[in-house]
């Protein structure tokens, strides 16, 4: 139901409010937004400075579209609608959106999942488990999609956590649909940029923290601190009757103690190697399945690799500590044999294994290639195809190439969202990484700038029993060249290659490169 502007402003921390002008008792009848193009009559437009534009320049456009109030940081002259000046517009948009939607996360048990690798898989494993519980109706917001119970929505091309208004709208849809639980993937960008502000979470689960996104965060310490925001949110969140605040930590991660220091009511650890409250033992790996034991329980799942055992452990701990039975947890873990774009097999009747994986960090690539190696019988080859994104962490280009040079028999270096950087320069940096670990160009590694051609070449070079793994894009549906997103799907590219032709939707293919 509609609320007054004054009522919504009560959600803002007092320290954020600088000044107000205009009447604050007016009705707000449409959502909060930070895009002037999405303003609806009766809504609130939050003007903030972004990386490439300043929302204050669009205030007049927002008012023309019917905004009932403006929130911003910069002083303004007389406006035809109320103006609320705050210290940090990015910090207040989440609470404002939450207030507009009646604080939906307070009506849900919210499980936040963060980490460098494994977030999406952990979310989907936990969702599968909770679906088995008779009194639970669970949704999720992950890299791949948002699940509202009876319907799903895509969550973007390269944005893994939607903006704060969209997150709150999604949570409100879940409440309206009668859901009881929400599993929410929380990225470091989303946390640092305030996209999760206004979410009252009850469980904070960490997969790991490895080398990634240092281009944005500036340092390892800043990156780790961004992940810690989720645990700080846990301690500051609205308390729901009978639900203690739970931290779930990976004891195998070198930052386990750091994150454990932020624990709220209860801390539970998991691990494969380190001592932990929930420790996996008796791991058994087969080409199409994995099994392990935890606290006397035998688990079977269709996901390969030790890293997926770790992901499963995070889901198991969260579920068990929320009171889910072992039988429901075992059934939920066993039911997941595919997470879109994660170690996903592509079968067109070929005599070798073809897979697509989202691995786009050095650690994720290492774990994917190690899992792939474990699928191969002696004498068979692992062929890796991947790139490294432009305008992102430069150091990981060398690290990923070094990893592949050590673990793959043949490395095919190619494009992955070069954006406005020179693709040739990116590939040269990666080639240097291969050479640093003894790689020989033309023998153990090659460069194929067009990704469709690269996947095709890898499949042409594969022999019976080999494994071709395309890494870095996974489920994503586009690739960025310059400032343009071009249609792209690694799975379609792999299928096309297996049918005998490279997928040609990228500028590199059109130019004949």
PDB file of N, CA, C and O in Angstrom, residues 18-90:
ATOM      1  N   UNK A  18      21.341  14.896   5.504  1.00  0.00           N
ATOM      2  CA  UNK A  18      22.000  16.209   5.534  1.00  0.00           C
ATOM      3  C   UNK A  18      20.959  17.321   5.632  1.00  0.00           C
ATOM      4  O   UNK A  18      21.025  18.191   6.510  1.00  0.00           O
ATOM      5  N   UNK A  19      19.972  17.311   4.753  1.00  0.00           N
ATOM      6  CA  UNK A  19      18.937  18.351   4.763  1.00  0.00           C
ATOM      7  C   UNK A  19      17.747  17.904   3.930  1.00  0.00           C
ATOM      8  O   UNK A  19      17.841  16.951   3.142  1.00  0.00           O
ATOM      9  N   UNK A  20      16.633  18.596   4.109  1.00  0.00           N
ATOM     10  CA  UNK A  20      15.444  18.323   3.290  1.00  0.00           C
ATOM     11  C   UNK A  20      14.854  19.644   2.832  1.00  0.00           C
ATOM     12  O   UNK A  20      15.024  20.685   3.473  1.00  0.00           O
ATOM     13  N   UNK A  21      14.189  19.606   1.706  1.00  0.00           N
ATOM     14  CA  UNK A  21      13.444  20.773   1.226  1.00  0.00           C
ATOM     15  C   UNK A  21      12.151  20.292   0.586  1.00  0.00           C
ATOM     16  O   UNK A  21      12.119  19.271  -0.088  1.00  0.00           O
ATOM     17  N   UNK A  22      11.087  20.993   0.847  1.00  0.00           N
ATOM     18  CA  UNK A  22       9.798  20.592   0.328  1.00  0.00           C
ATOM     19  C   UNK A  22       8.999  19.811   1.362  1.00  0.00           C
ATOM     20  O   UNK A  22       9.471  19.470   2.447  1.00  0.00           O
ATOM     21  N   UNK A  23       7.766  19.513   1.020  1.00  0.00           N
ATOM     22  CA  UNK A  23       6.820  18.820   1.889  1.00  0.00           C
ATOM     23  C   UNK A  23       7.112  17.321   1.917  1.00  0.00           C
ATOM     24  O   UNK A  23       7.179  16.673   0.870  1.00  0.00           O
ATOM     25  N   UNK A  24       7.255  16.763   3.125  1.00  0.00           N
ATOM     26  CA  UNK A  24       7.636  15.361   3.259  1.00  0.00           C
ATOM     27  C   UNK A  24       6.453  14.438   3.539  1.00  0.00           C
ATOM     28  O   UNK A  24       6.643  13.229   3.694  1.00  0.00           O
ATOM     29  N   UNK A  25       5.256  14.986   3.588  1.00  0.00           N
ATOM     30  CA  UNK A  25       4.091  14.162   3.928  1.00  0.00           C
ATOM     31  C   UNK A  25       3.383  13.597   2.697  1.00  0.00           C
ATOM     32  O   UNK A  25       2.380  12.891   2.823  1.00  0.00           O
ATOM     33  N   UNK A  26       3.926  13.889   1.517  1.00  0.00           N
ATOM     34  CA  UNK A  26       3.294  13.415   0.287  1.00  0.00           C
ATOM     35  C   UNK A  26       3.363  11.908   0.142  1.00  0.00           C
ATOM     36  O   UNK A  26       4.231  11.230   0.698  1.00  0.00           O
ATOM     37  N   UNK A  27       2.448  11.370  -0.639  1.00  0.00           N
ATOM     38  CA  UNK A  27       2.343   9.932  -0.831  1.00  0.00           C
ATOM     39  C   UNK A  27       3.332   9.437  -1.878  1.00  0.00           C
ATOM     40  O   UNK A  27       3.523  10.053  -2.923  1.00  0.00           O
ATOM     41  N   UNK A  28       3.957   8.310  -1.589  1.00  0.00           N
ATOM     42  CA  UNK A  28       4.827   7.617  -2.545  1.00  0.00           C
ATOM     43  C   UNK A  28       4.093   6.366  -2.996  1.00  0.00           C
ATOM     44  O   UNK A  28       3.836   5.456  -2.209  1.00  0.00           O
ATOM     45  N   UNK A  29       3.741   6.326  -4.258  1.00  0.00           N
ATOM     46  CA  UNK A  29       2.882   5.249  -4.758  1.00  0.00           C
ATOM     47  C   UNK A  29       3.562   4.376  -5.808  1.00  0.00           C
ATOM     48  O   UNK A  29       2.928   3.502  -6.394  1.00  0.00           O
ATOM     49  N   UNK A  30       4.862   4.623  -6.062  1.00  0.00           N
ATOM     50  CA  UNK A  30       5.593   3.832  -7.053  1.00  0.00           C
ATOM     51  C   UNK A  30       6.990   3.539  -6.501  1.00  0.00           C
ATOM     52  O   UNK A  30       7.441   4.183  -5.548  1.00  0.00           O
ATOM     53  N   UNK A  31       7.698   2.573  -7.082  1.00  0.00           N
ATOM     54  CA  UNK A  31       8.968   2.117  -6.510  1.00  0.00           C
ATOM     55  C   UNK A  31      10.080   3.168  -6.502  1.00  0.00           C
ATOM     56  O   UNK A  31      10.035   4.179  -7.201  1.00  0.00           O
ATOM     57  N   UNK A  32      11.089   2.871  -5.693  1.00  0.00           N
ATOM     58  CA  UNK A  32      12.338   3.631  -5.647  1.00  0.00           C
ATOM     59  C   UNK A  32      13.216   3.134  -6.788  1.00  0.00           C
ATOM     60  O   UNK A  32      13.289   1.933  -7.057  1.00  0.00           O
ATOM     61  N   UNK A  33      13.900   4.060  -7.474  1.00  0.00           N
ATOM     62  CA  UNK A  33      14.788   3.656  -8.560  1.00  0.00           C
ATOM     63  C   UNK A  33      15.990   4.575  -8.643  1.00  0.00           C
ATOM     64  O   UNK A  33      15.929   5.730  -8.204  1.00  0.00           O
ATOM     65  N   UNK A  34      17.076   4.079  -9.213  1.00  0.00           N
ATOM     66  CA  UNK A  34      18.266   4.896  -9.445  1.00  0.00           C
ATOM     67  C   UNK A  34      18.471   5.146 -10.936  1.00  0.00           C
ATOM     68  O   UNK A  34      19.492   5.693 -11.345  1.00  0.00           O
ATOM     69  N   UNK A  35      17.502   4.739 -11.741  1.00  0.00           N
ATOM     70  CA  UNK A  35      17.551   4.978 -13.186  1.00  0.00           C
ATOM     71  C   UNK A  35      16.440   5.943 -13.581  1.00  0.00           C
ATOM     72  O   UNK A  35      15.257   5.657 -13.356  1.00  0.00           O
ATOM     73  N   UNK A  36      16.799   7.054 -14.179  1.00  0.00           N
ATOM     74  CA  UNK A  36      15.781   8.027 -14.587  1.00  0.00           C
ATOM     75  C   UNK A  36      14.857   7.442 -15.650  1.00  0.00           C
ATOM     76  O   UNK A  36      13.720   7.898 -15.811  1.00  0.00           O
ATOM     77  N   UNK A  37      15.326   6.423 -16.366  1.00  0.00           N
ATOM     78  CA  UNK A  37      14.516   5.791 -17.399  1.00  0.00           C
ATOM     79  C   UNK A  37      13.457   4.863 -16.817  1.00  0.00           C
ATOM     80  O   UNK A  37      12.532   4.447 -17.512  1.00  0.00           O
ATOM     81  N   UNK A  38      13.612   4.505 -15.527  1.00  0.00           N
ATOM     82  CA  UNK A  38      12.678   3.585 -14.894  1.00  0.00           C
ATOM     83  C   UNK A  38      11.740   4.274 -13.913  1.00  0.00           C
ATOM     84  O   UNK A  38      10.971   3.621 -13.218  1.00  0.00           O
ATOM     85  N   UNK A  39      11.815   5.605 -13.845  1.00  0.00           N
ATOM     86  CA  UNK A  39      10.960   6.345 -12.919  1.00  0.00           C
ATOM     87  C   UNK A  39       9.493   6.160 -13.312  1.00  0.00           C
ATOM     88  O   UNK A  39       9.121   6.287 -14.482  1.00  0.00           O
ATOM     89  N   UNK A  40       8.667   5.863 -12.308  1.00  0.00           N
ATOM     90  CA  UNK A  40       7.226   5.783 -12.505  1.00  0.00           C
ATOM     91  C   UNK A  40       6.563   6.939 -11.757  1.00  0.00           C
ATOM     92  O   UNK A  40       7.076   7.387 -10.724  1.00  0.00           O
ATOM     93  N   UNK A  41       5.442   7.442 -12.245  1.00  0.00           N
ATOM     94  CA  UNK A  41       4.751   8.522 -11.540  1.00  0.00           C
ATOM     95  C   UNK A  41       4.470   8.149 -10.088  1.00  0.00           C
ATOM     96  O   UNK A  41       3.926   7.073  -9.805  1.00  0.00           O
ATOM     97  N   UNK A  42       4.889   9.008  -9.177  1.00  0.00           N
ATOM     98  CA  UNK A  42       4.676   8.753  -7.760  1.00  0.00           C
ATOM     99  C   UNK A  42       5.838   8.062  -7.071  1.00  0.00           C
ATOM    100  O   UNK A  42       5.776   7.792  -5.865  1.00  0.00           O
ATOM    101  N   UNK A  43       6.921   7.781  -7.802  1.00  0.00           N
ATOM    102  CA  UNK A  43       8.062   7.078  -7.232  1.00  0.00           C
ATOM    103  C   UNK A  43       9.160   8.023  -6.754  1.00  0.00           C
ATOM    104  O   UNK A  43       9.039   9.250  -6.844  1.00  0.00           O
ATOM    105  N   UNK A  44      10.247   7.445  -6.257  1.00  0.00           N
ATOM    106  CA  UNK A  44      11.401   8.209  -5.789  1.00  0.00           C
ATOM    107  C   UNK A  44      12.585   7.928  -6.706  1.00  0.00           C
ATOM    108  O   UNK A  44      12.889   6.770  -7.007  1.00  0.00           O
ATOM    109  N   UNK A  45      13.260   8.993  -7.145  1.00  0.00           N
ATOM    110  CA  UNK A  45      14.485   8.859  -7.933  1.00  0.00           C
ATOM    111  C   UNK A  45      15.668   9.184  -7.024  1.00  0.00           C
ATOM    112  O   UNK A  45      15.719  10.250  -6.414  1.00  0.00           O
ATOM    113  N   UNK A  46      16.601   8.232  -6.932  1.00  0.00           N
ATOM    114  CA  UNK A  46      17.819   8.431  -6.149  1.00  0.00           C
ATOM    115  C   UNK A  46      18.948   8.777  -7.106  1.00  0.00           C
ATOM    116  O   UNK A  46      19.328   7.969  -7.956  1.00  0.00           O
ATOM    117  N   UNK A  47      19.448   9.995  -6.992  1.00  0.00           N
ATOM    118  CA  UNK A  47      20.536  10.467  -7.867  1.00  0.00           C
ATOM    119  C   UNK A  47      21.868  10.208  -7.168  1.00  0.00           C
ATOM    120  O   UNK A  47      22.097  10.681  -6.060  1.00  0.00           O
ATOM    121  N   UNK A  48      22.717   9.438  -7.807  1.00  0.00           N
ATOM    122  CA  UNK A  48      24.038   9.175  -7.230  1.00  0.00           C
ATOM    123  C   UNK A  48      25.088   9.186  -8.334  1.00  0.00           C
ATOM    124  O   UNK A  48      24.776   8.984  -9.514  1.00  0.00           O
ATOM    125  N   UNK A  49      26.299   9.380  -7.933  1.00  0.00           N
ATOM    126  CA  UNK A  49      27.401   9.373  -8.886  1.00  0.00           C
ATOM    127  C   UNK A  49      27.818   7.933  -9.157  1.00  0.00           C
ATOM    128  O   UNK A  49      28.126   7.188  -8.232  1.00  0.00           O
ATOM    129  N   UNK A  50      27.828   7.550 -10.430  1.00  0.00           N
ATOM    130  CA  UNK A  50      28.257   6.218 -10.812  1.00  0.00           C
ATOM    131  C   UNK A  50      29.644   6.251 -11.410  1.00  0.00           C
ATOM    132  O   UNK A  50      30.319   7.297 -11.416  1.00  0.00           O
ATOM    133  N   UNK A  51      30.071   5.117 -11.938  1.00  0.00           N
ATOM    134  CA  UNK A  51      31.406   5.054 -12.512  1.00  0.00           C
ATOM    135  C   UNK A  51      31.544   5.844 -13.789  1.00  0.00           C
ATOM    136  O   UNK A  51      32.623   6.380 -14.095  1.00  0.00           O
ATOM    137  N   UNK A  52      30.452   5.965 -14.566  1.00  0.00           N
ATOM    138  CA  UNK A  52      30.542   6.648 -15.858  1.00  0.00           C
ATOM    139  C   UNK A  52      29.557   7.806 -16.000  1.00  0.00           C
ATOM    140  O   UNK A  52      29.620   8.541 -16.982  1.00  0.00           O
ATOM    141  N   UNK A  53      28.638   7.986 -15.045  1.00  0.00           N
ATOM    142  CA  UNK A  53      27.674   9.088 -15.145  1.00  0.00           C
ATOM    143  C   UNK A  53      27.264   9.534 -13.752  1.00  0.00           C
ATOM    144  O   UNK A  53      27.483   8.823 -12.762  1.00  0.00           O
ATOM    145  N   UNK A  54      26.656  10.704 -13.704  1.00  0.00           N
ATOM    146  CA  UNK A  54      26.210  11.295 -12.439  1.00  0.00           C
ATOM    147  C   UNK A  54      24.696  11.447 -12.487  1.00  0.00           C
ATOM    148  O   UNK A  54      24.149  12.179 -13.321  1.00  0.00           O
ATOM    149  N   UNK A  55      24.015  10.733 -11.587  1.00  0.00           N
ATOM    150  CA  UNK A  55      22.560  10.756 -11.573  1.00  0.00           C
ATOM    151  C   UNK A  55      21.963  12.123 -11.343  1.00  0.00           C
ATOM    152  O   UNK A  55      20.813  12.380 -11.721  1.00  0.00           O
ATOM    153  N   UNK A  56      22.733  13.039 -10.746  1.00  0.00           N
ATOM    154  CA  UNK A  56      22.221  14.392 -10.510  1.00  0.00           C
ATOM    155  C   UNK A  56      21.902  15.120 -11.818  1.00  0.00           C
ATOM    156  O   UNK A  56      21.070  16.017 -11.852  1.00  0.00           O
ATOM    157  N   UNK A  57      22.568  14.695 -12.908  1.00  0.00           N
ATOM    158  CA  UNK A  57      22.321  15.323 -14.209  1.00  0.00           C
ATOM    159  C   UNK A  57      20.956  14.934 -14.785  1.00  0.00           C
ATOM    160  O   UNK A  57      20.497  15.530 -15.760  1.00  0.00           O
ATOM    161  N   UNK A  58      20.312  13.929 -14.197  1.00  0.00           N
ATOM    162  CA  UNK A  58      19.057  13.412 -14.736  1.00  0.00           C
ATOM    163  C   UNK A  58      17.869  13.725 -13.829  1.00  0.00           C
ATOM    164  O   UNK A  58      16.783  13.170 -14.007  1.00  0.00           O
ATOM    165  N   UNK A  59      18.072  14.618 -12.855  1.00  0.00           N
ATOM    166  CA  UNK A  59      16.985  14.943 -11.933  1.00  0.00           C
ATOM    167  C   UNK A  59      15.795  15.549 -12.674  1.00  0.00           C
ATOM    168  O   UNK A  59      14.634  15.169 -12.433  1.00  0.00           O
ATOM    169  N   UNK A  60      16.060  16.478 -13.591  1.00  0.00           N
ATOM    170  CA  UNK A  60      14.941  17.106 -14.317  1.00  0.00           C
ATOM    171  C   UNK A  60      14.194  16.071 -15.152  1.00  0.00           C
ATOM    172  O   UNK A  60      12.957  16.123 -15.267  1.00  0.00           O
ATOM    173  N   UNK A  61      14.921  15.131 -15.724  1.00  0.00           N
ATOM    174  CA  UNK A  61      14.286  14.075 -16.522  1.00  0.00           C
ATOM    175  C   UNK A  61      13.403  13.206 -15.621  1.00  0.00           C
ATOM    176  O   UNK A  61      12.292  12.809 -16.021  1.00  0.00           O
ATOM    177  N   UNK A  62      13.885  12.912 -14.413  1.00  0.00           N
ATOM    178  CA  UNK A  62      13.112  12.090 -13.477  1.00  0.00           C
ATOM    179  C   UNK A  62      11.835  12.810 -13.046  1.00  0.00           C
ATOM    180  O   UNK A  62      10.764  12.204 -12.947  1.00  0.00           O
ATOM    181  N   UNK A  63      11.950  14.109 -12.787  1.00  0.00           N
ATOM    182  CA  UNK A  63      10.763  14.876 -12.394  1.00  0.00           C
ATOM    183  C   UNK A  63       9.753  14.915 -13.528  1.00  0.00           C
ATOM    184  O   UNK A  63       8.538  14.761 -13.324  1.00  0.00           O
ATOM    185  N   UNK A  64      10.246  15.079 -14.748  1.00  0.00           N
ATOM    186  CA  UNK A  64       9.349  15.086 -15.913  1.00  0.00           C
ATOM    187  C   UNK A  64       8.635  13.753 -16.073  1.00  0.00           C
ATOM    188  O   UNK A  64       7.503  13.699 -16.583  1.00  0.00           O
ATOM    189  N   UNK A  65       9.284  12.670 -15.634  1.00  0.00           N
ATOM    190  CA  UNK A  65       8.679  11.337 -15.745  1.00  0.00           C
ATOM    191  C   UNK A  65       7.693  11.060 -14.616  1.00  0.00           C
ATOM    192  O   UNK A  65       7.046  10.011 -14.603  1.00  0.00           O
ATOM    193  N   UNK A  66       7.607  11.992 -13.655  1.00  0.00           N
ATOM    194  CA  UNK A  66       6.611  11.842 -12.601  1.00  0.00           C
ATOM    195  C   UNK A  66       7.145  11.526 -11.224  1.00  0.00           C
ATOM    196  O   UNK A  66       6.359  11.170 -10.321  1.00  0.00           O
ATOM    197  N   UNK A  67       8.449  11.639 -11.018  1.00  0.00           N
ATOM    198  CA  UNK A  67       9.003  11.364  -9.690  1.00  0.00           C
ATOM    199  C   UNK A  67       8.358  12.265  -8.647  1.00  0.00           C
ATOM    200  O   UNK A  67       8.229  13.477  -8.851  1.00  0.00           O
ATOM    201  N   UNK A  68       7.974  11.655  -7.517  1.00  0.00           N
ATOM    202  CA  UNK A  68       7.326  12.422  -6.453  1.00  0.00           C
ATOM    203  C   UNK A  68       8.342  13.013  -5.488  1.00  0.00           C
ATOM    204  O   UNK A  68       8.001  13.903  -4.699  1.00  0.00           O
ATOM    205  N   UNK A  69       9.580  12.509  -5.529  1.00  0.00           N
ATOM    206  CA  UNK A  69      10.634  13.017  -4.647  1.00  0.00           C
ATOM    207  C   UNK A  69      11.978  12.619  -5.227  1.00  0.00           C
ATOM    208  O   UNK A  69      12.094  11.626  -5.961  1.00  0.00           O
ATOM    209  N   UNK A  70      12.992  13.408  -4.878  1.00  0.00           N
ATOM    210  CA  UNK A  70      14.356  13.143  -5.322  1.00  0.00           C
ATOM    211  C   UNK A  70      15.248  12.998  -4.085  1.00  0.00           C
ATOM    212  O   UNK A  70      15.146  13.776  -3.138  1.00  0.00           O
ATOM    213  N   UNK A  71      16.126  12.020  -4.116  1.00  0.00           N
ATOM    214  CA  UNK A  71      17.151  11.851  -3.083  1.00  0.00           C
ATOM    215  C   UNK A  71      18.505  11.958  -3.766  1.00  0.00           C
ATOM    216  O   UNK A  71      18.731  11.341  -4.813  1.00  0.00           O
ATOM    217  N   UNK A  72      19.401  12.782  -3.223  1.00  0.00           N
ATOM    218  CA  UNK A  72      20.717  12.951  -3.833  1.00  0.00           C
ATOM    219  C   UNK A  72      21.738  13.445  -2.832  1.00  0.00           C
ATOM    220  O   UNK A  72      21.435  13.650  -1.650  1.00  0.00           O
ATOM    221  N   UNK A  73      22.953  13.663  -3.334  1.00  0.00           N
ATOM    222  CA  UNK A  73      24.057  14.088  -2.474  1.00  0.00           C
ATOM    223  C   UNK A  73      24.420  15.560  -2.646  1.00  0.00           C
ATOM    224  O   UNK A  73      24.914  16.193  -1.708  1.00  0.00           O
ATOM    225  N   UNK A  74      24.227  16.100  -3.835  1.00  0.00           N
ATOM    226  CA  UNK A  74      24.668  17.461  -4.147  1.00  0.00           C
ATOM    227  C   UNK A  74      23.581  18.490  -3.815  1.00  0.00           C
ATOM    228  O   UNK A  74      22.386  18.198  -3.918  1.00  0.00           O
ATOM    229  N   UNK A  75      23.973  19.692  -3.415  1.00  0.00           N
ATOM    230  CA  UNK A  75      22.977  20.752  -3.165  1.00  0.00           C
ATOM    231  C   UNK A  75      22.175  21.025  -4.437  1.00  0.00           C
ATOM    232  O   UNK A  75      22.709  20.967  -5.546  1.00  0.00           O
ATOM    233  N   UNK A  76      20.902  21.328  -4.256  1.00  0.00           N
ATOM    234  CA  UNK A  76      20.030  21.629  -5.388  1.00  0.00           C
ATOM    235  C   UNK A  76      19.288  22.932  -5.128  1.00  0.00           C
ATOM    236  O   UNK A  76      18.993  23.279  -3.978  1.00  0.00           O
ATOM    237  N   UNK A  77      18.954  23.640  -6.194  1.00  0.00           N
ATOM    238  CA  UNK A  77      18.097  24.808  -6.077  1.00  0.00           C
ATOM    239  C   UNK A  77      16.664  24.364  -5.868  1.00  0.00           C
ATOM    240  O   UNK A  77      16.383  23.203  -5.556  1.00  0.00           O
ATOM    241  N   UNK A  78      15.732  25.290  -6.053  1.00  0.00           N
ATOM    242  CA  UNK A  78      14.325  24.949  -5.882  1.00  0.00           C
ATOM    243  C   UNK A  78      13.902  23.911  -6.913  1.00  0.00           C
ATOM    244  O   UNK A  78      14.149  24.059  -8.118  1.00  0.00           O
ATOM    245  N   UNK A  79      13.249  22.859  -6.426  1.00  0.00           N
ATOM    246  CA  UNK A  79      12.701  21.829  -7.301  1.00  0.00           C
ATOM    247  C   UNK A  79      11.191  21.794  -7.109  1.00  0.00           C
ATOM    248  O   UNK A  79      10.666  22.234  -6.080  1.00  0.00           O
ATOM    249  N   UNK A  80      10.509  21.249  -8.076  1.00  0.00           N
ATOM    250  CA  UNK A  80       9.052  21.166  -7.992  1.00  0.00           C
ATOM    251  C   UNK A  80       8.582  20.012  -7.122  1.00  0.00           C
ATOM    252  O   UNK A  80       7.384  19.843  -6.891  1.00  0.00           O
ATOM    253  N   UNK A  81       9.508  19.204  -6.654  1.00  0.00           N
ATOM    254  CA  UNK A  81       9.178  18.082  -5.764  1.00  0.00           C
ATOM    255  C   UNK A  81      10.154  18.121  -4.588  1.00  0.00           C
ATOM    256  O   UNK A  81      11.199  18.780  -4.657  1.00  0.00           O
ATOM    257  N   UNK A  82       9.858  17.430  -3.493  1.00  0.00           N
ATOM    258  CA  UNK A  82      10.766  17.414  -2.340  1.00  0.00           C
ATOM    259  C   UNK A  82      12.142  16.863  -2.716  1.00  0.00           C
ATOM    260  O   UNK A  82      12.258  15.951  -3.543  1.00  0.00           O
ATOM    261  N   UNK A  83      13.167  17.432  -2.097  1.00  0.00           N
ATOM    262  CA  UNK A  83      14.545  16.965  -2.302  1.00  0.00           C
ATOM    263  C   UNK A  83      15.161  16.639  -0.950  1.00  0.00           C
ATOM    264  O   UNK A  83      15.137  17.457  -0.025  1.00  0.00           O
ATOM    265  N   UNK A  84      15.702  15.433  -0.843  1.00  0.00           N
ATOM    266  CA  UNK A  84      16.334  14.973   0.388  1.00  0.00           C
ATOM    267  C   UNK A  84      17.812  14.780   0.099  1.00  0.00           C
ATOM    268  O   UNK A  84      18.193  13.940  -0.740  1.00  0.00           O
ATOM    269  N   UNK A  85      18.643  15.582   0.757  1.00  0.00           N
ATOM    270  CA  UNK A  85      20.077  15.469   0.547  1.00  0.00           C
ATOM    271  C   UNK A  85      20.674  14.544   1.599  1.00  0.00           C
ATOM    272  O   UNK A  85      20.416  14.691   2.797  1.00  0.00           O
ATOM    273  N   UNK A  86      21.474  13.576   1.133  1.00  0.00           N
ATOM    274  CA  UNK A  86      22.095  12.591   2.023  1.00  0.00           C
ATOM    275  C   UNK A  86      23.601  12.583   1.806  1.00  0.00           C
ATOM    276  O   UNK A  86      24.112  13.124   0.823  1.00  0.00           O
ATOM    277  N   UNK A  87      24.317  11.954   2.715  1.00  0.00           N
ATOM    278  CA  UNK A  87      25.772  11.882   2.587  1.00  0.00           C
ATOM    279  C   UNK A  87      26.194  10.864   1.536  1.00  0.00           C
ATOM    280  O   UNK A  87      27.157  11.070   0.803  1.00  0.00           O
ATOM    281  N   UNK A  88      25.482   9.755   1.460  1.00  0.00           N
ATOM    282  CA  UNK A  88      25.860   8.677   0.547  1.00  0.00           C
ATOM    283  C   UNK A  88      24.595   8.077  -0.059  1.00  0.00           C
ATOM    284  O   UNK A  88      23.924   7.256   0.575  1.00  0.00           O
ATOM    285  N   UNK A  89      24.278   8.480  -1.273  1.00  0.00           N
ATOM    286  CA  UNK A  89      23.044   8.006  -1.922  1.00  0.00           C
ATOM    287  C   UNK A  89      23.079   6.500  -2.161  1.00  0.00           C
ATOM    288  O   UNK A  89      22.053   5.821  -2.098  1.00  0.00           O
ATOM    289  N   UNK A  90      24.266   5.988  -2.447  1.00  0.00           N
ATOM    290  CA  UNK A  90      24.409   4.552  -2.679  1.00  0.00           C
ATOM    291  C   UNK A  90      24.018   3.757  -1.439  1.00  0.00           C
ATOM    292  O   UNK A  90      23.453   2.663  -1.532  1.00  0.00           O
TER     293      UNK A  90
END
